[in-house]
Amino acid sequence: MSGTRTHCPYCALQCAMTLSTTTADADSVAAPVATVRAGAVTVAGRAFPTNRGGLCKKGWTAAELLVSPDRILEPLLRQVDGTFEPASWSDALDLVAAKLHETRAGFGADAVGVFGGGGLTNEKAYQLGKFTRVALRSSRIDYNGRFCMSSAAAAGNRAFGLDRGLPFRVDELDAADTILILGSNVAQTMPPFIGHLEGARAAGGLVVVDPRRTATARLTDDGAGMHVQPTPGSDLVLLLGLAHIVIAEKLADLDYLEARTTGFDAVRRSVSQWWPTRVQEHTGVPVWQLRELARRLAAGAARGKATGNGTYILTGRGVEQHADGTDTATAAINLSLLLGLVGTTHSGYGTLTGQGNGQGGREHGQKCDQLPGYRKISDPTARAHVAGVWGVDPDSLPGVGLPAVELLSALGEPGGIRCLLVHGSNVVVSAPNADRVRAALKTLDFLVVADFFFSETAVLADVVLPVTQWAEEEGTMTSLEGRVIRRRRAVDAPNGVRSELWIWQELARRLGSAGTFSAQASEVFDELCRASEGGLADYSGLSYALLDTEEPAFWPYPVGSTGTPRLFLDRFAHPDGLARLVAVTARRLGTPAQVGGTLTLITGRLLEHYQSGTQTRRVRELSDAQPDARLQLHPATAEQLGISDEAWVEVSNDRGTVRCRAQVSTDIRLDTVFLPFHFSGDQRANLLTDDETDPISGMPEFKKTTVRVRALVKAGADV
Ligand SMILES: Nc1nc2c(c(=O)[nH]1)N[C@H]1C(S)=C(S)[C@@H](COP(=O)(O)OP(=O)(O)OC[C@H]3O[C@@H](n4cnc5c(=O)[nH]c(N)nc54)[C@H](O)[C@@H]3O)O[C@H]1N2
Ligand SMILES: Nc1nc2c(c(=O)[nH]1)N[C@H]1C(S)=C(S)[C@@H](COP(=O)(O)OP(=O)(O)OC[C@H]3O[C@@H](n4cnc5c(=O)[nH]c(N)nc54)[C@H](O)[C@@H]3O)O[C@H]1N2
Ligand code: SF4
Ligand SMILES: [Mo]
């Protein structure tokens, strides 16, 4: 059939779609579509193992943004009076290069910082890391994945020696007996994914752990499973308690533990104090439910050994985006290892990667401590290998930089960052303690933002560089199951817009950089494959030609292999081949909220909007459905505070104040309120969140914040 086979620009499910540039009749598509700059690009779902032809609303409407009237179509330079004026690409890039040069000369290479994104293709993520280390010679690069996957990644590396979100194919979940989902609302964040939960639902084995009764939690109704509703941030205790029951009731798989793991004794000791009544006290989850859940997980795993369809444990941001997120993800892994789930053909553990290229984006060098192929920048062998591919001296590569929250805290500070390049993130909306970030951005000598639209971050820039969107570029993405897939160009970009690969090539040339910077995605991919060779995320056997045959391409994919859909079947990635159980302790036993009228705020997502909303707030159908932020709160809490449905409220703490309408609903606990983080101005949930981070992963505390809520009489509002 005609049309361009590609994948959705948004989340990590990377639903397959076909783009056609149609007139009236879909069958009359003239080849070759790649040369058409069309007003009407039609999106059709395409059969693929993850989405089976389905798309969510965001996917269906994604093409509208290609022709959005808000699109930035030429480089823009901030004038002395604060307004923006268009400029030619050569003038804009000359200015950027001059500022980069001047900053480095005056204040050292680390005075230039770079902030990337998990939405960038593998090629862009790789090239951005290389550009920073080779052309800018700065160590200070990190990216928004720090806000997303970092706790799960740190836990996976620690336990398995390797971090691939799902170490198995998504469709292996289809016939599972039992699936435990901790802190993810997949029914809204990856709607086609719920098709893979049908087997577990039919077996009565879907368990959803969420303080809210979400659309995903409702999938457990009518005998399909169980909704567990703990207090926010108490998942670590919950998981320690489940491990306690598994061990106490002799449900652990001792043969597996003996053959495939180390660390059991320490974990056994560490969970001994978490007997069920104590766990109930700290989590609000009743003892009967704890026991039933532990038994179900174990029974599913045992059945799986016979049938091939066992127990899967999956985590999402709800349990990971905490200042103890790494330990919580570790506790979920410990439980999985106790039950003998990981590295088998019948069961598994995984984390649901979020951003479109959240997986690939964390493998190829955007992280402050990383070189391509998931290598460590502190490892001399890795430096030598990658420097060889880049044609530079290993000693010229900088060392470890700063993780995202620290990087943002270093903006404008003495000895900190004076000049920042942002590619693929809207930190003014999405970073914790967002007003502090906004203020810090304003103290910079020079801010460059590459985007398609005037995001809340782009409006603060000195130079805005308009870049190509997904359907206008070639590249690869690595989806949540570790499958490398092709993003293909379906239409030409508008005249004034350029690809980031071209921008970095031009800037590197102007800076007189060592090494070469190709603007061709396939050439960059070939180089990435070589740079990743021998690393944990080895792509060296891959090429565009191979990916174009639509063969499943799961990494590691070294030269001569056919890829690795299921990881760890024979061994884990630690040198001894064993998985590590790591004893963790609950350090942050929460004081229950509602003390002195305070409530616990949790933040997260709505189906209709994507992340900071830069894109989806510009799609009519999506913004009509969810035009603004609503504070979800329980009717009893609302009544106590004198708040009615739709009324304006003020949510505040020491860091900031959000003003929005109330959505009164029994789907949330009495002590908890919820805000989506997709909105702008004084509806930014991140005005309230704390920038305290997890000591291991650098993940901020997005999911648990103390706030006060009161009814607001808003001037001119219909209260
Ligand atoms: N529609 C939509 N889809 C998306 C995205 C989007 O922005 N919009 N973004 C993509 C990205 S980058 C990501 S990372 C994923 C995220 O996907 P999810 O992890 O599913 O998303 P969230 O809504 O952030 O959080 C999930 C749930 O965690 C719950 N939660 C909050 N605090 C706690 C807690 O302490 N314990 C437990 N157990 N649960 C808690 C919330 O109530 C929420 O329902 O979605 C991806 N898909
Ligand atoms: N309170 C709270 N805050 C959160 C979260 C939460 O659950 N609660 N979740 C966190 C998570 S999981 C994530 S992933 C972050 C995401 O938050 P952000 O990092 O802000 O992510 P996006 O909104 O996707 O930002 C991407 C920006 O880059 C642009 N863009 C998209 N693709 C490209 C590209 O290829 N090149 C360039 N140059 N620009 C591009 C988009 O138009 C948009 O302006 O938010 C985090 N913040
Ligand atoms: S679920 Fe994710 S990948 Fe699929 S259509 Fe929706 S946003 Fe796109
Ligand atoms: Mo994310």
Tab-separated table of N, CA, C and O in Angstrom, residues 194 254 272 337 353 409 463-464 570 645 693:
chain	number	residue	atom	x	y	z
A	194	ILE	N	-3.376	-1.622	26.759
A	194	ILE	CA	-4.263	-2.406	27.626
A	194	ILE	C	-4.756	-3.682	26.950
A	194	ILE	O	-5.169	-4.620	27.617
A	254	LEU	N	13.328	-20.857	45.992
A	254	LEU	CA	14.678	-20.992	46.547
A	254	LEU	C	15.666	-21.561	45.539
A	254	LEU	O	16.838	-21.182	45.525
A	272	SER	N	12.445	-8.551	57.415
A	272	SER	CA	11.844	-9.296	58.527
A	272	SER	C	10.993	-8.397	59.423
A	272	SER	O	10.009	-8.830	60.005
A	337	LEU	N	12.623	-11.155	41.935
A	337	LEU	CA	13.663	-12.184	42.029
A	337	LEU	C	13.279	-13.246	43.058
A	337	LEU	O	13.497	-14.446	42.849
A	353	THR	N	8.794	2.301	30.029
A	353	THR	CA	9.459	3.518	29.559
A	353	THR	C	8.437	4.492	29.002
A	353	THR	O	7.448	4.078	28.389
A	409	SER	N	20.271	23.722	38.610
A	409	SER	CA	20.618	24.548	39.773
A	409	SER	C	21.910	25.321	39.537
A	409	SER	O	22.182	26.293	40.237
A	463	VAL	N	18.029	33.003	21.417
A	463	VAL	CA	17.886	32.538	20.033
A	463	VAL	C	16.974	31.310	20.032
A	463	VAL	O	17.172	30.380	20.814
A	464	VAL	N	15.971	31.330	19.154
A	464	VAL	CA	15.107	30.163	18.983
A	464	VAL	C	15.389	29.577	17.598
A	464	VAL	O	15.346	30.291	16.598
A	570	ASP	N	20.025	-16.853	30.023
A	570	ASP	CA	21.121	-17.686	30.516
A	570	ASP	C	21.871	-17.041	31.666
A	570	ASP	O	22.329	-17.705	32.583
A	645	ASP	N	-17.632	21.208	42.827
A	645	ASP	CA	-17.088	20.799	41.537
A	645	ASP	C	-17.012	22.014	40.615
A	645	ASP	O	-17.938	22.823	40.590
A	693	THR	N	16.163	15.380	45.440
A	693	THR	CA	16.301	14.261	44.498
A	693	THR	C	16.736	12.968	45.182
A	693	THR	O	17.292	12.987	46.280
